[in-house]
CSV table of C-alpha atoms in Angstrom, one decimal:
chain,number,residue,atom,x,y,z
L,1,MET,CA,8.7,5.9,-13.9
L,2,VAL,CA,11.1,3.7,-12.0
L,3,GLY,CA,14.7,4.8,-13.5
L,4,LEU,CA,16.5,5.1,-10.3
L,5,THR,CA,15.4,1.8,-9.0
L,6,ALA,CA,16.1,0.0,-12.4
L,7,LEU,CA,19.5,1.7,-12.6
L,8,VAL,CA,20.7,0.6,-9.3
L,9,LEU,CA,19.2,-3.0,-10.0
L,10,ALA,CA,20.8,-3.0,-13.4
L,11,GLY,CA,24.0,-2.0,-11.7
L,12,VAL,CA,23.9,-4.6,-9.2
L,13,CYS,CA,23.1,-7.3,-11.8
L,14,LEU,CA,25.9,-6.1,-14.2
L,15,LEU,CA,28.4,-6.6,-11.2
L,16,ASN,CA,26.9,-10.2,-11.0
L,17,VAL,CA,26.4,-11.4,-14.5
L,18,ALA,CA,27.9,-10.9,-17.7
L,19,ALA,CA,26.8,-7.9,-19.8
L,20,GLU,CA,25.3,-9.9,-22.4
L,21,ARG,CA,23.2,-11.7,-20.1
L,22,LEU,CA,21.8,-8.5,-18.4
L,23,GLU,CA,19.0,-7.5,-20.6
L,24,ALA,CA,17.2,-10.9,-20.1
L,25,ARG,CA,18.1,-11.4,-16.5
L,26,PHE,CA,16.9,-7.9,-15.6
L,27,GLY,CA,14.1,-7.0,-18.0
L,28,TRP,CA,11.4,-8.5,-15.7
L,29,ALA,CA,12.7,-6.5,-12.8
L,30,VAL,CA,11.7,-3.1,-13.6
L,31,ASP,CA,8.1,-3.9,-15.2
L,32,MET,CA,5.5,-2.7,-12.9
L,33,THR,CA,2.0,-3.4,-14.8
L,34,GLU,CA,-1.4,-2.1,-14.2
L,35,MET,CA,-4.1,-4.5,-13.7
L,36,GLU,CA,-4.3,-5.6,-17.2
L,37,VAL,CA,-2.1,-8.3,-18.0
L,38,THR,CA,-1.6,-9.5,-21.4
L,39,SER,CA,1.7,-11.2,-21.7
L,40,PHE,CA,5.1,-12.1,-20.2
L,41,ASP,CA,8.0,-10.1,-20.8
L,42,GLU,CA,11.4,-11.7,-22.1
L,43,GLY,CA,13.0,-12.1,-18.5
L,44,THR,CA,10.0,-14.1,-17.1
L,45,ILE,CA,9.9,-16.1,-20.3
L,46,GLU,CA,13.7,-16.9,-19.8
L,47,VAL,CA,13.2,-17.9,-16.4
L,48,LEU,CA,10.3,-20.5,-17.3
L,49,GLU,CA,12.0,-22.0,-20.3
L,50,SER,CA,15.2,-22.8,-18.1
L,51,LEU,CA,13.2,-24.3,-15.4
L,52,GLU,CA,13.4,-27.9,-15.1
L,53,GLU,CA,12.3,-28.7,-11.6
L,54,ALA,CA,9.0,-28.9,-10.2
L,55,VAL,CA,7.8,-25.7,-8.5
L,56,THR,CA,4.7,-25.2,-6.5
L,57,VAL,CA,2.9,-21.9,-6.0
L,58,TYR,CA,0.5,-21.9,-3.1
L,59,THR,CA,-2.2,-19.3,-3.1
L,60,VAL,CA,-3.9,-18.1,0.3
L,61,PHE,CA,-7.7,-17.8,-0.1
L,62,GLN,CA,-10.4,-19.1,1.6
L,63,ASN,CA,-12.3,-21.5,-0.5
L,64,THR,CA,-15.3,-19.5,-0.7
L,65,THR,CA,-13.6,-16.1,-1.4
L,66,SER,CA,-14.6,-14.8,-5.0
L,67,SER,CA,-12.9,-11.5,-5.7
L,68,THR,CA,-11.3,-9.5,-8.5
L,69,LEU,CA,-7.7,-9.9,-7.0
L,70,ARG,CA,-8.3,-13.8,-7.1
L,71,ALA,CA,-9.3,-13.9,-10.5
L,72,ARG,CA,-6.6,-11.8,-11.7
L,73,LEU,CA,-4.0,-13.8,-9.8
L,74,GLU,CA,-5.3,-17.1,-11.1
L,75,GLN,CA,-5.4,-15.8,-14.7
L,76,VAL,CA,-1.5,-14.7,-14.2
L,77,LEU,CA,-0.7,-18.3,-12.7
L,78,ALA,CA,-2.5,-20.3,-15.4
L,79,ARG,CA,-0.3,-18.6,-18.2
L,80,TYR,CA,2.9,-19.7,-15.8
L,81,GLN,CA,1.4,-23.2,-16.0
L,82,ALA,CA,0.8,-22.9,-19.8
L,83,GLN,CA,4.3,-21.7,-20.2
L,84,ASN,CA,6.1,-24.7,-18.2
L,85,ASP,CA,4.0,-27.6,-16.9
L,86,ASN,CA,6.7,-28.0,-14.0
L,87,ILE,CA,4.8,-25.1,-12.4
L,88,ARG,CA,1.9,-26.3,-10.4
L,89,VAL,CA,-0.6,-24.4,-8.4
L,90,GLU,CA,-2.6,-25.2,-5.3
L,91,ASN,CA,-4.6,-23.0,-3.0
L,92,VAL,CA,-4.5,-23.2,0.8
L,93,ASP,CA,-7.5,-22.2,2.8
L,94,PRO,CA,-6.1,-20.1,5.9
L,95,LEU,CA,-9.1,-21.1,8.0
L,96,LYS,CA,-8.8,-24.9,7.4
L,97,GLU,CA,-5.0,-25.3,7.2
L,98,PRO,CA,-3.7,-22.6,9.4
L,99,GLY,CA,-0.6,-24.7,10.4
L,100,ARG,CA,0.4,-25.6,6.9
L,101,ILE,CA,0.6,-21.8,6.4
L,102,ALA,CA,2.4,-21.3,9.5
L,103,SER,CA,5.0,-23.6,8.7
L,104,TYR,CA,6.1,-21.6,5.9
L,105,ALA,CA,5.6,-18.0,7.6
L,106,ASP,CA,7.6,-18.6,10.7
L,107,GLY,CA,4.3,-19.5,12.8
L,108,GLU,CA,2.5,-16.1,11.8
L,109,SER,CA,-0.6,-16.0,9.4
L,110,LEU,CA,-0.9,-14.6,6.3
L,111,ASP,CA,-3.6,-12.3,4.7
L,112,GLU,CA,-5.7,-13.6,1.8
L,113,GLY,CA,-4.0,-12.9,-1.5
L,114,SER,CA,-0.6,-13.9,-0.1
L,115,LEU,CA,1.8,-16.5,-2.1
L,116,ILE,CA,4.1,-19.2,-1.3
L,117,VAL,CA,6.6,-20.5,-3.7
L,118,VAL,CA,8.2,-23.8,-2.9
L,119,ASN,CA,10.9,-25.8,-4.9
L,120,GLU,CA,10.6,-29.4,-5.8
L,121,ASP,CA,12.1,-30.9,-2.6
L,122,GLN,CA,10.8,-28.2,-0.2
L,123,THR,CA,14.1,-27.0,0.8
L,124,ARG,CA,13.8,-23.5,-0.3
L,125,PHE,CA,10.6,-21.5,-0.3
L,126,LYS,CA,9.7,-17.7,-0.6
L,127,VAL,CA,6.7,-16.0,1.1
L,128,LEU,CA,5.2,-13.3,-0.9
L,129,PRO,CA,2.7,-11.2,1.2
L,130,ARG,CA,-0.3,-9.6,-0.9
L,131,ASP,CA,1.4,-6.2,-0.4
L,132,ASP,CA,4.4,-7.1,-2.2
L,133,TYR,CA,2.4,-7.2,-5.4
L,134,TYR,CA,-0.8,-5.3,-5.0
L,135,TYR,CA,-0.8,-2.0,-3.5
L,136,GLY,CA,-1.8,1.8,-3.9
L,137,TYR,CA,0.1,4.8,-3.7
L,138,SER,CA,-1.0,8.4,-4.6
L,139,MET,CA,1.1,11.5,-5.6
L,140,ARG,CA,0.0,14.5,-3.8
L,141,GLN,CA,1.5,17.0,-6.3
L,142,GLN,CA,-0.5,15.4,-9.0
L,143,ASP,CA,-3.5,14.6,-6.9
L,144,GLN,CA,-3.8,11.3,-8.4
L,145,SER,CA,-4.0,7.7,-7.0
L,146,TYR,CA,-2.6,4.5,-8.3
L,147,THR,CA,-3.3,0.5,-8.0
L,148,VAL,CA,-0.1,-1.5,-8.9
L,149,PHE,CA,-0.7,-5.2,-9.7
L,150,ASP,CA,2.9,-6.4,-9.9
L,151,ALA,CA,2.5,-10.3,-9.6
L,152,GLU,CA,4.7,-11.5,-12.5
L,153,ASN,CA,7.5,-9.4,-11.1
L,154,VAL,CA,7.5,-11.1,-7.7
L,155,ILE,CA,6.3,-14.5,-8.9
L,156,THR,CA,9.2,-14.8,-11.5
L,157,SER,CA,11.7,-13.4,-8.9
L,158,ALA,CA,10.4,-16.1,-6.2
L,159,ILE,CA,10.4,-18.9,-8.8
L,160,TYR,CA,14.2,-17.5,-9.8
L,161,ALA,CA,15.3,-17.4,-6.1
L,162,VAL,CA,14.1,-20.7,-4.9
L,163,THR,CA,15.7,-22.8,-8.0
L,164,ARG,CA,18.8,-21.2,-8.8
L,165,ARG,CA,21.9,-23.0,-7.5
L,166,ASP,CA,24.1,-20.0,-7.0
L,167,ILE,CA,22.5,-17.4,-4.9
L,168,PRO,CA,24.5,-14.0,-5.5
L,169,LYS,CA,25.1,-12.0,-2.3
L,170,VAL,CA,25.3,-8.2,-1.9
L,171,TYR,CA,27.1,-7.1,1.4
L,172,PHE,CA,26.5,-3.5,2.6
L,173,LEU,CA,29.5,-2.5,4.4
L,174,THR,CA,28.9,-0.6,7.8
L,175,GLU,CA,31.1,0.5,10.8
L,176,HIS,CA,32.5,3.6,9.0
L,177,GLY,CA,29.2,5.7,9.2
L,178,GLU,CA,27.6,4.4,6.1
L,179,LEU,CA,23.7,4.6,5.3
L,180,ASP,CA,22.1,2.3,7.6
L,181,VAL,CA,20.1,0.2,5.2
L,182,GLU,CA,18.2,-1.7,7.9
L,183,ARG,CA,16.6,1.6,8.7
L,184,TYR,CA,16.8,3.7,5.7
L,185,GLY,CA,17.4,1.6,2.9
L,186,THR,CA,14.6,-1.0,3.1
L,187,TRP,CA,13.5,-0.2,-0.5
L,188,ILE,CA,16.6,-1.1,-2.2
L,189,THR,CA,17.3,-4.3,-0.1
L,190,ALA,CA,13.7,-5.3,-0.7
L,191,MET,CA,14.0,-5.1,-4.3
L,192,LEU,CA,17.5,-6.9,-4.2
L,193,ASN,CA,15.7,-9.8,-2.3
L,194,GLU,CA,12.8,-9.6,-5.0
L,195,ASN,CA,15.3,-10.5,-7.7
L,196,GLY,CA,17.1,-13.2,-6.6
L,197,PHE,CA,19.8,-11.5,-4.6
L,198,GLN,CA,20.6,-11.9,-0.7
L,199,THR,CA,21.4,-9.0,1.3
L,200,GLU,CA,23.7,-8.9,4.2
L,201,ILE,CA,25.3,-6.5,6.4
L,202,LEU,CA,29.2,-6.6,6.6
L,203,HIS,CA,30.4,-5.1,9.9
L,204,GLY,CA,34.0,-4.0,8.8
L,205,PHE,CA,36.2,-6.1,6.6
L,206,SER,CA,38.2,-8.2,9.0
L,207,GLU,CA,40.5,-11.4,8.2
L,208,ASP,CA,37.5,-13.6,8.6
L,209,SER,CA,35.0,-11.8,6.7
L,210,PRO,CA,32.5,-14.0,4.6
L,211,LEU,CA,33.0,-11.9,1.5
L,212,MET,CA,34.0,-13.8,-1.3
L,213,PRO,CA,35.2,-13.4,-5.0
L,214,GLY,CA,32.0,-12.8,-7.1
L,215,ASP,CA,30.1,-11.3,-3.8
L,216,ILE,CA,29.0,-7.7,-4.4
L,217,LEU,CA,30.1,-5.0,-1.6
L,218,ALA,CA,28.2,-1.9,-1.7
L,219,ILE,CA,29.8,1.3,0.3
L,220,VAL,CA,27.1,3.8,0.7
L,221,ASP,CA,27.9,7.4,2.0
L,222,PRO,CA,30.8,6.4,4.6
L,223,GLN,CA,31.6,9.2,6.9
L,224,LEU,CA,34.7,7.6,8.2
L,225,ASP,CA,37.8,6.2,6.2
L,226,ILE,CA,38.4,2.4,6.2
L,227,THR,CA,41.6,1.2,7.9
L,228,ASP,CA,44.9,0.3,6.2
L,229,GLN,CA,44.0,-3.5,6.6
L,230,GLU,CA,40.7,-3.1,5.4
L,231,ARG,CA,42.1,-1.3,2.3
L,232,SER,CA,44.6,-4.1,1.7
L,233,ARG,CA,42.2,-6.8,2.0
L,234,LEU,CA,39.6,-5.1,-0.2
L,235,TYR,CA,42.3,-4.6,-2.7
L,236,GLY,CA,43.1,-8.4,-2.8
L,237,TRP,CA,39.4,-9.3,-3.1
L,238,MET,CA,38.6,-7.3,-5.9
L,239,ASN,CA,41.5,-8.5,-7.8
L,240,GLU,CA,40.4,-12.2,-7.2
L,241,GLY,CA,36.9,-11.2,-8.7
L,242,GLY,CA,35.3,-8.9,-6.1
L,243,ARG,CA,32.6,-6.5,-7.4
L,244,LEU,CA,32.3,-3.0,-5.8
L,245,LEU,CA,29.3,-0.7,-5.7
L,246,VAL,CA,30.4,2.8,-4.3
L,247,ASN,CA,28.0,5.8,-3.6
L,248,ILE,CA,29.5,8.7,-2.1
L,249,GLY,CA,27.4,12.0,-1.8
L,250,TYR,CA,28.7,15.6,-1.9
L,251,THR,CA,28.8,16.1,1.7
L,252,VAL,CA,31.5,13.4,2.4
L,253,ASP,CA,34.9,14.9,3.2
L,254,LEU,CA,37.1,12.7,1.0
L,255,ASP,CA,40.2,14.4,2.6
L,256,ARG,CA,39.4,12.2,5.7
L,257,MET,CA,39.5,9.3,4.0
L,258,PRO,CA,42.8,8.5,2.4
L,259,ASN,CA,42.7,4.9,2.6
L,260,LEU,CA,39.3,4.7,0.5
L,261,VAL,CA,40.6,7.1,-1.9
L,262,LYS,CA,43.7,5.0,-2.3
L,263,LEU,CA,41.7,1.7,-3.0
L,264,LEU,CA,39.6,3.5,-5.7
L,265,ASP,CA,42.9,5.0,-7.1
L,266,ALA,CA,44.4,1.5,-7.3
L,267,PHE,CA,41.8,0.9,-10.3
L,268,HIS,CA,42.0,4.5,-11.6
L,269,LEU,CA,38.7,5.7,-10.1
L,270,GLY,CA,38.0,8.7,-8.0
L,271,PHE,CA,35.2,11.1,-6.9
L,272,GLY,CA,35.4,15.0,-7.3
L,273,GLU,CA,34.5,17.5,-4.9
L,274,GLY,CA,31.5,19.5,-4.9
L,275,TYR,CA,28.1,18.9,-6.7
L,276,VAL,CA,26.9,19.3,-10.3
L,277,GLU,CA,24.4,22.2,-11.5
L,278,GLU,CA,23.0,22.0,-15.0
L,279,SER,CA,22.8,25.0,-17.1
L,280,ALA,CA,19.4,26.7,-16.8
L,281,ARG,CA,19.3,26.6,-20.5
L,282,GLU,CA,19.4,22.8,-20.6
L,283,ILE,CA,15.7,22.4,-19.7
L,284,ASP,CA,15.7,18.8,-20.4
L,285,ARG,CA,18.4,17.8,-18.0
L,286,TRP,CA,17.1,19.2,-14.9
L,287,LYS,CA,13.9,19.3,-12.8
L,288,ASP,CA,12.6,21.8,-10.3
L,289,ASP,CA,16.1,23.4,-9.9
L,290,VAL,CA,19.2,23.1,-11.7
L,291,TYR,CA,21.1,21.0,-9.2
L,292,ALA,CA,18.3,18.2,-9.5
L,293,LEU,CA,19.7,16.5,-12.4
L,294,VAL,CA,18.2,14.3,-15.1
L,295,PRO,CA,21.4,13.0,-16.8
L,296,VAL,CA,21.8,11.5,-20.2
L,297,LEU,CA,21.8,7.4,-20.2
L,298,ASP,CA,24.6,6.0,-21.9
L,299,GLU,CA,23.0,4.1,-25.2
L,300,GLU,CA,25.4,1.3,-25.4
L,301,HIS,CA,26.5,0.1,-22.0
L,302,ALA,CA,24.4,-2.8,-20.8
L,303,ILE,CA,23.6,-1.1,-17.6
L,304,THR,CA,21.8,1.7,-19.1
L,305,ALA,CA,21.2,0.9,-22.7
L,306,GLU,CA,17.7,-1.1,-22.0
L,307,LEU,CA,16.9,1.8,-19.8
L,308,ASN,CA,17.5,4.3,-22.5
L,309,ALA,CA,15.6,2.3,-24.8
L,310,GLN,CA,12.6,2.1,-22.7
L,311,GLY,CA,12.7,5.9,-22.0
L,312,PHE,CA,13.5,5.9,-18.4
L,313,SER,CA,14.8,9.1,-16.7
L,314,VAL,CA,16.7,9.1,-13.5
L,315,TYR,CA,16.5,11.9,-10.9
L,316,MET,CA,20.0,12.8,-9.4
L,317,PRO,CA,19.8,15.8,-7.0
L,318,TYR,CA,23.2,17.3,-5.7
L,319,SER,CA,25.3,14.6,-7.5
L,320,ARG,CA,29.0,14.4,-6.8
L,321,PRO,CA,31.2,14.2,-10.0
L,322,ILE,CA,33.3,11.6,-11.0
L,323,LEU,CA,36.8,12.0,-12.0
L,324,PRO,CA,37.5,11.2,-15.8
L,325,VAL,CA,39.8,8.6,-16.4
L,326,THR,CA,42.3,10.0,-19.2
L,327,PHE,CA,44.7,7.2,-19.8
L,328,PRO,CA,43.3,3.8,-18.9
L,329,GLU,CA,45.8,0.7,-18.7
L,330,PHE,CA,45.3,-2.3,-20.9
L,331,GLY,CA,42.5,-4.4,-19.7
L,332,TYR,CA,40.5,-1.7,-18.2
L,333,VAL,CA,37.3,-0.5,-19.8
L,334,TYR,CA,35.5,2.6,-18.3
L,335,THR,CA,32.1,3.8,-19.0
L,336,SER,CA,30.3,6.9,-18.1
L,337,LEU,CA,26.7,5.7,-17.4
L,338,LEU,CA,25.3,9.0,-16.6
L,339,THR,CA,26.5,12.3,-17.7
L,340,THR,CA,25.3,16.0,-18.0
L,341,SER,CA,25.1,18.4,-20.7
L,342,SER,CA,28.4,20.3,-21.9
L,343,GLN,CA,27.2,23.2,-20.3
L,344,ALA,CA,26.9,21.8,-16.4
L,345,SER,CA,29.6,23.1,-13.9
L,346,VAL,CA,30.6,21.7,-10.4
L,347,VAL,CA,29.8,23.9,-7.7
L,348,GLN,CA,32.3,23.9,-4.7
L,349,GLY,CA,32.5,26.1,-1.6
L,350,GLY,CA,29.8,28.2,-3.4
L,351,VAL,CA,31.9,28.8,-6.3
L,352,ARG,CA,30.6,27.5,-9.9
L,353,GLY,CA,33.4,26.2,-12.0
L,354,HIS,CA,33.7,26.2,-15.8
L,355,PRO,CA,31.1,24.5,-17.7
L,356,GLY,CA,31.9,21.0,-19.3
L,357,LYS,CA,30.3,17.7,-19.5
L,358,GLN,CA,30.4,15.8,-16.0
L,359,THR,CA,30.1,12.2,-15.3
L,360,ILE,CA,27.8,11.3,-12.3
L,361,ALA,CA,27.9,7.6,-12.5
L,362,LEU,CA,30.7,5.3,-13.9
L,363,ALA,CA,31.1,1.6,-14.5
L,364,MET,CA,34.7,-0.1,-14.7
L,365,GLN,CA,35.6,-3.7,-15.8
L,366,LYS,CA,39.1,-5.3,-15.7
L,367,ASP,CA,39.1,-8.3,-17.6
L,368,ASP,CA,41.3,-11.5,-16.7
L,369,TYR,CA,41.3,-13.3,-19.9
L,370,ALA,CA,43.3,-16.3,-18.3
L,371,GLN,CA,40.7,-16.8,-15.3
L,372,THR,CA,37.4,-14.9,-16.2
L,373,GLU,CA,36.1,-15.5,-12.8
L,374,LYS,CA,38.7,-13.1,-11.7
L,375,THR,CA,37.3,-10.1,-13.7
L,376,VAL,CA,37.0,-7.1,-11.7
L,377,ARG,CA,33.9,-4.8,-11.7
L,378,ALA,CA,32.9,-1.7,-10.2
L,379,VAL,CA,30.1,0.8,-10.2
L,380,LEU,CA,30.6,4.5,-8.9
L,381,LEU,CA,27.6,6.6,-8.1
L,382,GLY,CA,27.7,10.4,-7.2
L,383,GLY,CA,24.1,11.1,-6.2
L,384,TYR,CA,23.5,12.4,-2.7
L,385,ASN,CA,21.3,10.2,-0.4
L,386,LEU,CA,20.7,8.2,-3.5
L,387,LEU,CA,19.9,4.5,-2.0
L,388,ALA,CA,17.8,6.0,1.0
L,389,ASP,CA,14.2,5.1,0.8
L,390,THR,CA,13.1,8.7,0.5
L,391,ASN,CA,14.8,9.2,-2.9
L,392,MET,CA,14.4,5.7,-4.1
L,393,MET,CA,10.5,6.0,-3.7
L,394,TYR,CA,10.6,9.3,-4.8
L,395,SER,CA,12.0,8.4,-8.5
L,396,THR,CA,9.9,5.1,-8.2
L,397,TYR,CA,6.2,6.8,-7.5
L,398,ASN,CA,7.0,9.9,-9.6
L,399,PRO,CA,5.2,9.4,-12.9
L,400,LEU,CA,8.0,11.4,-14.5
L,401,PHE,CA,10.5,9.1,-13.9
């Protein structure tokens, strides 16, 4: 159901944390439950078991309100308190204490059902509007409507965000015609924020750039090349422990981007030309048309193993191929995260090439055994408009994914 969102989040999480921590760190981030709540998943349990400071969760309801939503929410919060007595729950009546709510909500009011999660010394807090965890959507194709009650996800994310000491940052590069995530990438940035990441816009990579080793840089569908200086700085940053996520669709002309190509090539990474089509016979590997891929998820890599085990699928239309790494150097590890069948072909200029297995998502890790903080990680994604809201929402709300 949420395969693409899960894949991208897992990729970002892996760029930030060690592989063996990914499953517990990420398991709760892709769980969107219905109204019936029965048990916490492993990610929530881990967050609560490690919680050593008091956290207060304020519910926003009039004292006289009696509703199914309030009952469900109080049921969930009672289970948080049972799991860890550092969790405190209080209600704030928006009619009787509007100033208290406004102090957390930038002077604004909040709808009933909203939540406010505050750390022990009240220096960090997170406001959770009701629509963040309780909302409906419909699928015209299936003529069905759904109600999502996703309280565990957003509450656990908020607790994690207000109590963790090191907040990982994801920067989205701009100034080269990249996807405008502030307008068209709100889905992925919201999901990252919910999962404890701080998202920022990086206006080019200048000498005084705030990008630090350990931060994550996302380059999404650039239309213009980076400069020589940016390439040099990015190369140095990566070798100090930078984490890079690159998504380039098939319409991008790489011949106009020699510096970006050179940067990736320094780590034996690269994108091919054209887009991938599946064989019409491989009906499990495409949907609606042969260019709309449903690729195979790697069963062992930390990014895809759990998604594969849970039966998630990923929808990747018009995917650009990623070049194979034939002779990796010592210390480099490459994994094809998403692959086609062996009968797929690359289409370039209207000409379909010879059949063969194609990679459309790749992970790279270069270990520094002397200084582990300098380990280099990168993820390449070949999907077209992959992180745009329309594609992310389609993959999330489509019951087939």
